[in-house]
């Protein structure tokens, strides 16, 4: 060990990715060879795991020496020298194309094991998403590129550096294809490269394109800016198919804003009203107060009609074609008009014409500068569909000399991927820099793998005035090199990218006065992870005054719209969308994302065509336990066979299909999961269109299929003891509206269930941990479920076991549809309404004070702590499953098989099977053995850590210092965790717990707070807040 | 059992005749060593003048022991040795202790009594009983009279009496 | 001495003498095994081996081999457990309760019935162990022993732990009761046998000599054991029913369970005894000992218990409706009309309707009908447990976790295994042990049989 340390110290003096050193590190790291050959069989033993720990320690000393000394500053006041078992936190930035999140990386012994949100960011404000939470696992994907390759042969970097630049020069006419680049330094690196190389063009596209918006603002305002939306400032929100809580542009940020407008209390009983007009039932639509299912072909006209309605109000001229009668549209118009300036209208359409009208509407409403801010443009989407389109043509024409795919995968995720694939062959020199193998990289000559973002230095400029940094939290696991550095090297510049960034930040340093030493400025920025320019000085590259003045008119757009979208359209229309978990599919090889149930359909490990209930009944299709039929879907002359999922809320005449599946070169986990829907995308109008209006057909085949859904019963059967909801009006009259108060008859009177007990109950003299969950804030985004999986080493079980109804999730989000109006019989209640109201209810162990599970365990394997926690003692558990049977919330999970180190699960449960994957495991949490029960522990390891640090510093625990993984991840602060014995804690305040009592059964005075299943008096430590909808009457 | 090696056996077919015979024989002042029957004959023990068995008392005492053991065990384990909060109940939730208490009472009572029975009747796998007449486990009742024990009377008169009271056979048996 | 009514049917027909009794019963033990017996044994052992494949696979791979899931944590395993325990009630009940009530007709069936009890309890006891995720630990940890670190004991609040005590006590006491009864008969066989058999049965007979003094003690022992076993029998299924009754799950949380389970147990137990008796009497031609009279009496018990069970089913529904608890009401509606309606209605037909046929003397006294109905009843009782366990669990409080349960071949295989085990044991017993309690039959022979000598 001592020797090793020495070598590392030596290795440290050089740059961490010195090949010499990396080779050495590889030898240190047992999983490396294994991950080539053996991991597939997953036959690694306990011994391997110990060896791995050995490596971790080595890596630890490395990270410890490296990070603090001169390159990184711990996020919180941790000892600079790393202590084993004491985590270090580093501020960094998650980035995947234009998807952005400011994060804090938790490392243990030098291994990044968890990603949390960075509260200091003014954009994501500490929120995360499932994608961000899961990204730490893709770092340890054993199928990442092991090193640079030439025509599939592993080579040394030196070899490539020697030949590639010359070849590129020779080839000439170099195109760099990329998704949106948020990093100014990267852009400068590319600039440097093009200066050195001559004719180089950067072509940007986005798998989930917002070209329509930028294009529209160009025509409408003369500046191709993507505005900054502020849903928190909006009283009325109207969205035409924009899934801004799920997948649209910057969902974490929008969810954060949105929830601000949705939180209500007695003091502030006002909330925004949200209208949604869409074809598929999106996460956003599920949260809307008024949702109107519309055909895709109507969306453009709907926007026009809204414009006309508003124009009438404004007394300005209307345009032709916009005379569509839609439920709630007129009402939306009136309320928008009433809330001029504090309302917002958005559309998810990628059609510039639609976006032009949207601009006009927001202009009409005076929202520009308020809720839609062009003065602080965002840069999340820079893609140019038309240019990308041309490129494909040029490539096939053979006019492209060299092409570099910078961390993108157009062969898979661009509309004309297959043509592009053919084009690559016609290009003289083709290079890909992706860190993982993918459909594009597998076709190019040179693969020069980039670091994973957790191994890289980088800077980002997501919005005017807002900067952020990312820093390495572990030294590179493989023989990879940062793409920017490669570009610089090929351009003949031998500076490290780290220094390169610092040079660029010199400018920022000069532009501020507060700190006058660059090193200090840098360290502070690195420490915080984000930096906001004092005054957002308009930089020269774009010209956008505070309020833009319209230059274009919408007449042409209007006519174009009414031409393209004929309301009378007959045949089915295909609406392609992205799932909240998998998104564009770039991270499809991440089993956590694959097993995350889709927030709406609750399906895992698959995509499927969603059809309306009417279509299903017309075609005699009935789903039971996920059993369904396959159908042939045909569009743009392409036909694929895909399972059908009956989706309440799906607009009649439309079908939906998710992108991001059907990967072929992603790796063991993702390959062959679902079907690839990108080829359906239509580029005929220049922009990439996600709505296919013509030439779509779908017919059922006889073949049956089972979709692995974690929830197959979709209504709550009118059970008030589960879901309690009310409308805002009702709430204003009576704060306890919608509450259900069960009473039990005893000794001649009706009493609260909690009043009846054989036992006096216990007292929690120290702490009493509790959780308050606001069903109004929960958007169902499922970031918490992945966060929990990461934090607690929850096993991935794969599709078959999900089909067997054995998923291991500790926290799930129950999604309930409302039954049709007036439903009373059980049969009726079991049906979902055609356009249902949706309620999301996060469900985890309720930590009951009178826990039914504890009583029945014959071997006291589950008991109650003196702090109100329901504890599970894995190594005492003998697996009778009696506790799970007797759990009224069904949150206990049983290890039916050995999920770790088991070749049967190696293909899906990578974090517990292959050696590299195991590095992501949280060392504070046991990996459960076969045959034991497990469940939410309220992150007891975090509670323990917090108590210990408080004890070490000999002080009381501060509220908020201890928090559970799900609550931290939640972008909407729907979950609030804290000490119920501490009257000052946020959770006590929320629940209005009356002072005094240390008793286990707390009395809460918040009218909205309720216990699920209050009548059985298990006295949970988790409270739910009634769901309040901002609508006139409850259709539930 | 050194003394009594030599016996006179009266073999009877019918239980009623046997019962009567037992009474007659004892009236005649003959001391009966033991009567061997293939099945239990009610009243035989009274007629032979045996005292009532005290096994019920043993059963009761063992049962009592079981109850106390069960209760003390549960209280000790649940309340004193390692009290744990289980389902919000008191550490010693008495109602939950009843079933186990009952079971242990029955268990100890039954096994205690049977144990005593085995010992008192010298029943054990390796026991070598003295078989007076093999048919005594089949269809005959055998009355054994210890000659040494009835030294006062002469053998013939005993045999005579047996015949008179209805013994189908009268044999003599001696063990070496 | 004994109270006997002259109008009563003779318990033993065919004018048997004491000698005949001995001969008829011992013949089975002494003679060569019959072909039918060997055939039966072959089949049973076959089932045993086949089933053991499923058992081994489950122990090796994990409980995941079964059809269970996150919501339905028990299904076939505990269904089979309760079913076998239920069957295990008849023996002790017949010998103990009927002994207390001085029901002489018990004498010729109690031996086999008790044997059946013991084997049934063995089969039952298997399931609580193998259904554990970690049986190798659970089998030990479920006992009140301190864990390796000292004072971690068991949880006396858990009905599952009560089961451990109830089942083991019941098994132990039944075993003793049964063996005490066997001792005199072993002695009989011993005294007829020669050579190695003599030594074996000599050891088994514990040196019994049939002395009046021993008989006296024997009598009071069996009387007290009967006195103890009677409440024990009732307690066992009561405690088994606590597994469900003390829970919070709608459909389980029912105070009516104890009496209802006990009645059901006697019901199924008697049915199983009939099944076996009818076969045994034919195979070993013991028609004179196990007469139509016996069969009829047992059928009457079946009518009664069957009706009690039926009433219990109806009462449950009434309580569900009367409670006003939505989840409870749904649970019962779901039993009748939910996805598992077929299980519910097979239970109703088999348990409530079919036994009512025994009101007709013709059916009651017909061997064939009795045999078929006895099988039907046990099928019904299996479904009763399935209905209670699975249909209550699969749709409980939160609709989000409602699921279906589908058994796998491993569920079936392990059930088959227990059948193999049961019949193997029973056949061995029938061959090598006296299937009828000779001593007791002889004791009632005179008073109840038309002619002796």
JSON list of C-alpha atoms in Angstrom, two decimals, chain A residues 624-625 706 710-713 715-717 719 721-722 804-807 812 814 816 826-827 830 841 843 852 854-860 874-882 884-890 892-894 896-898 902 904 929-932 1012-1013 1015-1016 1018, chain C residues 58-74 77 131-138 141-142 145 147 152-155 157-161 242-244 246-249 252 325-327 330 333 337 339 393 395-404 406:
[
{"chain": "A", "resi": 624, "resn": "UNK", "atom": "CA", "xyz": [-54.69, -7.10, -18.10]},
{"chain": "A", "resi": 625, "resn": "UNK", "atom": "CA", "xyz": [-51.57, -7.28, -15.95]},
{"chain": "A", "resi": 706, "resn": "UNK", "atom": "CA", "xyz": [-46.54, -8.34, -21.99]},
{"chain": "A", "resi": 710, "resn": "UNK", "atom": "CA", "xyz": [-45.23, -1.76, -11.95]},
{"chain": "A", "resi": 711, "resn": "UNK", "atom": "CA", "xyz": [-48.83, -0.65, -11.53]},
{"chain": "A", "resi": 712, "resn": "UNK", "atom": "CA", "xyz": [-51.60, -2.41, -13.39]},
{"chain": "A", "resi": 713, "resn": "UNK", "atom": "CA", "xyz": [-54.58, -1.08, -11.50]},
{"chain": "A", "resi": 715, "resn": "UNK", "atom": "CA", "xyz": [-57.82, 4.05, -10.36]},
{"chain": "A", "resi": 716, "resn": "UNK", "atom": "CA", "xyz": [-58.08, 4.47, -6.63]},
{"chain": "A", "resi": 717, "resn": "UNK", "atom": "CA", "xyz": [-61.57, 3.01, -6.58]},
{"chain": "A", "resi": 719, "resn": "UNK", "atom": "CA", "xyz": [-61.08, 5.23, -1.79]},
{"chain": "A", "resi": 721, "resn": "UNK", "atom": "CA", "xyz": [-58.59, 6.82, 2.74]},
{"chain": "A", "resi": 722, "resn": "UNK", "atom": "CA", "xyz": [-55.96, 6.69, -0.01]},
{"chain": "A", "resi": 804, "resn": "UNK", "atom": "CA", "xyz": [-43.43, -11.12, -12.08]},
{"chain": "A", "resi": 805, "resn": "UNK", "atom": "CA", "xyz": [-44.31, -8.05, -10.03]},
{"chain": "A", "resi": 806, "resn": "UNK", "atom": "CA", "xyz": [-41.09, -8.12, -8.04]},
{"chain": "A", "resi": 807, "resn": "UNK", "atom": "CA", "xyz": [-39.48, -4.73, -8.61]},
{"chain": "A", "resi": 812, "resn": "UNK", "atom": "CA", "xyz": [-42.64, 4.32, -5.76]},
{"chain": "A", "resi": 814, "resn": "UNK", "atom": "CA", "xyz": [-48.50, 5.68, -7.26]},
{"chain": "A", "resi": 816, "resn": "UNK", "atom": "CA", "xyz": [-54.05, 7.21, -10.02]},
{"chain": "A", "resi": 826, "resn": "UNK", "atom": "CA", "xyz": [-66.73, -1.58, -8.54]},
{"chain": "A", "resi": 827, "resn": "UNK", "atom": "CA", "xyz": [-66.65, -2.38, -12.23]},
{"chain": "A", "resi": 830, "resn": "UNK", "atom": "CA", "xyz": [-62.02, 0.16, -12.00]},
{"chain": "A", "resi": 841, "resn": "UNK", "atom": "CA", "xyz": [-48.75, 9.81, -4.55]},
{"chain": "A", "resi": 843, "resn": "UNK", "atom": "CA", "xyz": [-45.39, 5.87, -1.45]},
{"chain": "A", "resi": 852, "resn": "UNK", "atom": "CA", "xyz": [-48.21, -4.08, 11.84]},
{"chain": "A", "resi": 854, "resn": "UNK", "atom": "CA", "xyz": [-43.09, -5.35, 13.57]},
{"chain": "A", "resi": 855, "resn": "UNK", "atom": "CA", "xyz": [-45.63, -7.29, 15.57]},
{"chain": "A", "resi": 856, "resn": "UNK", "atom": "CA", "xyz": [-45.70, -10.25, 13.24]},
{"chain": "A", "resi": 857, "resn": "UNK", "atom": "CA", "xyz": [-41.99, -10.88, 12.73]},
{"chain": "A", "resi": 858, "resn": "UNK", "atom": "CA", "xyz": [-41.16, -14.04, 14.66]},
{"chain": "A", "resi": 859, "resn": "UNK", "atom": "CA", "xyz": [-37.48, -13.17, 15.05]},
{"chain": "A", "resi": 860, "resn": "UNK", "atom": "CA", "xyz": [-37.66, -9.42, 15.82]},
{"chain": "A", "resi": 874, "resn": "UNK", "atom": "CA", "xyz": [-31.32, -7.68, 7.32]},
{"chain": "A", "resi": 875, "resn": "UNK", "atom": "CA", "xyz": [-28.99, -10.14, 8.95]},
{"chain": "A", "resi": 876, "resn": "UNK", "atom": "CA", "xyz": [-31.65, -11.24, 11.40]},
{"chain": "A", "resi": 877, "resn": "UNK", "atom": "CA", "xyz": [-34.35, -11.64, 8.77]},
{"chain": "A", "resi": 878, "resn": "UNK", "atom": "CA", "xyz": [-35.32, -15.21, 7.94]},
{"chain": "A", "resi": 879, "resn": "UNK", "atom": "CA", "xyz": [-37.71, -14.21, 5.18]},
{"chain": "A", "resi": 880, "resn": "UNK", "atom": "CA", "xyz": [-41.14, -15.36, 6.27]},
{"chain": "A", "resi": 881, "resn": "UNK", "atom": "CA", "xyz": [-42.62, -12.39, 4.33]},
{"chain": "A", "resi": 882, "resn": "UNK", "atom": "CA", "xyz": [-45.28, -12.10, 7.02]},
{"chain": "A", "resi": 884, "resn": "UNK", "atom": "CA", "xyz": [-44.85, -7.71, 3.82]},
{"chain": "A", "resi": 885, "resn": "UNK", "atom": "CA", "xyz": [-48.23, -9.41, 3.85]},
{"chain": "A", "resi": 886, "resn": "UNK", "atom": "CA", "xyz": [-49.28, -7.44, 6.88]},
{"chain": "A", "resi": 887, "resn": "UNK", "atom": "CA", "xyz": [-48.07, -4.12, 5.51]},
{"chain": "A", "resi": 888, "resn": "UNK", "atom": "CA", "xyz": [-51.18, -2.14, 4.54]},
{"chain": "A", "resi": 889, "resn": "UNK", "atom": "CA", "xyz": [-49.09, 0.04, 2.22]},
{"chain": "A", "resi": 890, "resn": "UNK", "atom": "CA", "xyz": [-47.30, -2.86, 0.51]},
{"chain": "A", "resi": 892, "resn": "UNK", "atom": "CA", "xyz": [-41.83, -4.01, 1.74]},
{"chain": "A", "resi": 893, "resn": "UNK", "atom": "CA", "xyz": [-39.66, -5.70, -0.86]},
{"chain": "A", "resi": 894, "resn": "UNK", "atom": "CA", "xyz": [-38.35, -9.26, -0.72]},
{"chain": "A", "resi": 896, "resn": "UNK", "atom": "CA", "xyz": [-36.66, -13.40, -4.21]},
{"chain": "A", "resi": 897, "resn": "UNK", "atom": "CA", "xyz": [-33.30, -14.28, -5.68]},
{"chain": "A", "resi": 898, "resn": "UNK", "atom": "CA", "xyz": [-29.68, -13.40, -5.13]},
{"chain": "A", "resi": 902, "resn": "UNK", "atom": "CA", "xyz": [-25.49, -13.69, -10.04]},
{"chain": "A", "resi": 904, "resn": "UNK", "atom": "CA", "xyz": [-28.79, -14.40, -14.21]},
{"chain": "A", "resi": 929, "resn": "UNK", "atom": "CA", "xyz": [-28.72, -11.09, 0.58]},
{"chain": "A", "resi": 930, "resn": "UNK", "atom": "CA", "xyz": [-31.14, -13.51, -0.98]},
{"chain": "A", "resi": 931, "resn": "UNK", "atom": "CA", "xyz": [-34.18, -14.30, 1.11]},
{"chain": "A", "resi": 932, "resn": "UNK", "atom": "CA", "xyz": [-34.35, -11.17, 3.25]},
{"chain": "A", "resi": 1012, "resn": "UNK", "atom": "CA", "xyz": [-53.19, 7.24, 4.39]},
{"chain": "A", "resi": 1013, "resn": "UNK", "atom": "CA", "xyz": [-55.43, 4.58, 5.99]},
{"chain": "A", "resi": 1015, "resn": "UNK", "atom": "CA", "xyz": [-58.79, 4.25, 10.20]},
{"chain": "A", "resi": 1016, "resn": "UNK", "atom": "CA", "xyz": [-56.48, 1.34, 10.99]},
{"chain": "A", "resi": 1018, "resn": "UNK", "atom": "CA", "xyz": [-51.05, 2.34, 12.47]},
{"chain": "C", "resi": 58, "resn": "UNK", "atom": "CA", "xyz": [-36.47, -23.79, -4.61]},
{"chain": "C", "resi": 59, "resn": "UNK", "atom": "CA", "xyz": [-33.95, -24.26, -1.83]},
{"chain": "C", "resi": 60, "resn": "UNK", "atom": "CA", "xyz": [-31.09, -23.71, -4.28]},
{"chain": "C", "resi": 61, "resn": "UNK", "atom": "CA", "xyz": [-32.35, -20.76, -6.30]},
{"chain": "C", "resi": 62, "resn": "UNK", "atom": "CA", "xyz": [-34.66, -19.04, -3.85]},
{"chain": "C", "resi": 63, "resn": "UNK", "atom": "CA", "xyz": [-38.33, -18.49, -3.20]},
{"chain": "C", "resi": 64, "resn": "UNK", "atom": "CA", "xyz": [-38.44, -16.64, -6.50]},
{"chain": "C", "resi": 65, "resn": "UNK", "atom": "CA", "xyz": [-39.08, -19.99, -8.12]},
{"chain": "C", "resi": 66, "resn": "UNK", "atom": "CA", "xyz": [-42.63, -19.74, -6.85]},
{"chain": "C", "resi": 67, "resn": "UNK", "atom": "CA", "xyz": [-45.32, -17.47, -8.24]},
{"chain": "C", "resi": 68, "resn": "UNK", "atom": "CA", "xyz": [-45.23, -15.07, -5.30]},
{"chain": "C", "resi": 69, "resn": "UNK", "atom": "CA", "xyz": [-44.71, -11.33, -5.74]},
{"chain": "C", "resi": 70, "resn": "UNK", "atom": "CA", "xyz": [-44.47, -7.98, -3.93]},
{"chain": "C", "resi": 71, "resn": "UNK", "atom": "CA", "xyz": [-48.14, -8.05, -2.92]},
{"chain": "C", "resi": 72, "resn": "UNK", "atom": "CA", "xyz": [-48.93, -11.74, -2.55]},
{"chain": "C", "resi": 73, "resn": "UNK", "atom": "CA", "xyz": [-46.23, -12.92, -0.14]},
{"chain": "C", "resi": 74, "resn": "UNK", "atom": "CA", "xyz": [-47.96, -16.19, 0.72]},
{"chain": "C", "resi": 77, "resn": "UNK", "atom": "CA", "xyz": [-47.00, -22.51, 0.70]},
{"chain": "C", "resi": 131, "resn": "UNK", "atom": "CA", "xyz": [-41.32, -20.98, 2.73]},
{"chain": "C", "resi": 132, "resn": "UNK", "atom": "CA", "xyz": [-38.67, -18.93, 4.52]},
{"chain": "C", "resi": 133, "resn": "UNK", "atom": "CA", "xyz": [-36.20, -16.92, 2.48]},
{"chain": "C", "resi": 134, "resn": "UNK", "atom": "CA", "xyz": [-33.39, -18.35, 4.58]},
{"chain": "C", "resi": 135, "resn": "UNK", "atom": "CA", "xyz": [-34.61, -21.66, 6.04]},
{"chain": "C", "resi": 136, "resn": "UNK", "atom": "CA", "xyz": [-31.15, -22.75, 7.08]},
{"chain": "C", "resi": 137, "resn": "UNK", "atom": "CA", "xyz": [-31.19, -19.91, 9.59]},
{"chain": "C", "resi": 138, "resn": "UNK", "atom": "CA", "xyz": [-34.89, -19.61, 10.20]},
{"chain": "C", "resi": 141, "resn": "UNK", "atom": "CA", "xyz": [-33.74, -18.68, 14.85]},
{"chain": "C", "resi": 142, "resn": "UNK", "atom": "CA", "xyz": [-37.46, -19.24, 15.23]},
{"chain": "C", "resi": 145, "resn": "UNK", "atom": "CA", "xyz": [-32.53, -19.39, 21.71]},
{"chain": "C", "resi": 147, "resn": "UNK", "atom": "CA", "xyz": [-28.48, -15.26, 19.16]},
{"chain": "C", "resi": 152, "resn": "UNK", "atom": "CA", "xyz": [-31.54, -11.28, 21.05]},
{"chain": "C", "resi": 153, "resn": "UNK", "atom": "CA", "xyz": [-34.50, -13.62, 21.54]},
{"chain": "C", "resi": 154, "resn": "UNK", "atom": "CA", "xyz": [-37.63, -14.24, 19.54]},
{"chain": "C", "resi": 155, "resn": "UNK", "atom": "CA", "xyz": [-40.74, -12.11, 19.26]},
{"chain": "C", "resi": 157, "resn": "UNK", "atom": "CA", "xyz": [-45.92, -11.02, 19.86]},
{"chain": "C", "resi": 158, "resn": "UNK", "atom": "CA", "xyz": [-45.77, -12.83, 16.55]},
{"chain": "C", "resi": 159, "resn": "UNK", "atom": "CA", "xyz": [-48.50, -15.31, 15.68]},
{"chain": "C", "resi": 160, "resn": "UNK", "atom": "CA", "xyz": [-45.92, -17.09, 13.60]},
{"chain": "C", "resi": 161, "resn": "UNK", "atom": "CA", "xyz": [-43.97, -17.80, 16.75]},
{"chain": "C", "resi": 242, "resn": "UNK", "atom": "CA", "xyz": [-54.41, -15.99, 14.48]},
{"chain": "C", "resi": 243, "resn": "UNK", "atom": "CA", "xyz": [-51.84, -15.66, 11.69]},
{"chain": "C", "resi": 244, "resn": "UNK", "atom": "CA", "xyz": [-54.64, -14.04, 9.76]},
{"chain": "C", "resi": 246, "resn": "UNK", "atom": "CA", "xyz": [-54.49, -10.64, 14.17]},
{"chain": "C", "resi": 247, "resn": "UNK", "atom": "CA", "xyz": [-53.36, -8.97, 10.93]},
{"chain": "C", "resi": 248, "resn": "UNK", "atom": "CA", "xyz": [-54.71, -5.74, 9.44]},
{"chain": "C", "resi": 249, "resn": "UNK", "atom": "CA", "xyz": [-55.42, -7.04, 5.96]},
{"chain": "C", "resi": 252, "resn": "UNK", "atom": "CA", "xyz": [-57.83, -11.60, 7.21]},
{"chain": "C", "resi": 325, "resn": "UNK", "atom": "CA", "xyz": [-65.30, -0.59, 6.20]},
{"chain": "C", "resi": 326, "resn": "UNK", "atom": "CA", "xyz": [-64.99, -0.04, 2.45]},
{"chain": "C", "resi": 327, "resn": "UNK", "atom": "CA", "xyz": [-61.83, -2.10, 2.01]},
{"chain": "C", "resi": 330, "resn": "UNK", "atom": "CA", "xyz": [-64.56, -4.85, -1.28]},
{"chain": "C", "resi": 333, "resn": "UNK", "atom": "CA", "xyz": [-67.18, -8.79, -2.97]},
{"chain": "C", "resi": 337, "resn": "UNK", "atom": "CA", "xyz": [-66.98, -11.72, -8.27]},
{"chain": "C", "resi": 339, "resn": "UNK", "atom": "CA", "xyz": [-60.73, -12.44, -10.78]},
{"chain": "C", "resi": 393, "resn": "UNK", "atom": "CA", "xyz": [-53.83, -10.30, -0.34]},
{"chain": "C", "resi": 395, "resn": "UNK", "atom": "CA", "xyz": [-56.29, -6.71, -3.69]},
{"chain": "C", "resi": 396, "resn": "UNK", "atom": "CA", "xyz": [-55.81, -5.08, -0.31]},
{"chain": "C", "resi": 397, "resn": "UNK", "atom": "CA", "xyz": [-55.81, -1.41, 0.66]},
{"chain": "C", "resi": 398, "resn": "UNK", "atom": "CA", "xyz": [-53.89, 0.48, -2.02]},
{"chain": "C", "resi": 399, "resn": "UNK", "atom": "CA", "xyz": [-55.11, -0.26, -5.55]},
{"chain": "C", "resi": 400, "resn": "UNK", "atom": "CA", "xyz": [-51.68, 0.73, -6.85]},
{"chain": "C", "resi": 401, "resn": "UNK", "atom": "CA", "xyz": [-50.26, -2.57, -5.59]},
{"chain": "C", "resi": 402, "resn": "UNK", "atom": "CA", "xyz": [-53.08, -4.82, -6.69]},
{"chain": "C", "resi": 403, "resn": "UNK", "atom": "CA", "xyz": [-51.74, -7.83, -8.57]},
{"chain": "C", "resi": 404, "resn": "UNK", "atom": "CA", "xyz": [-52.59, -11.33, -9.71]},
{"chain": "C", "resi": 406, "resn": "UNK", "atom": "CA", "xyz": [-50.11, -17.30, -10.84]}
]
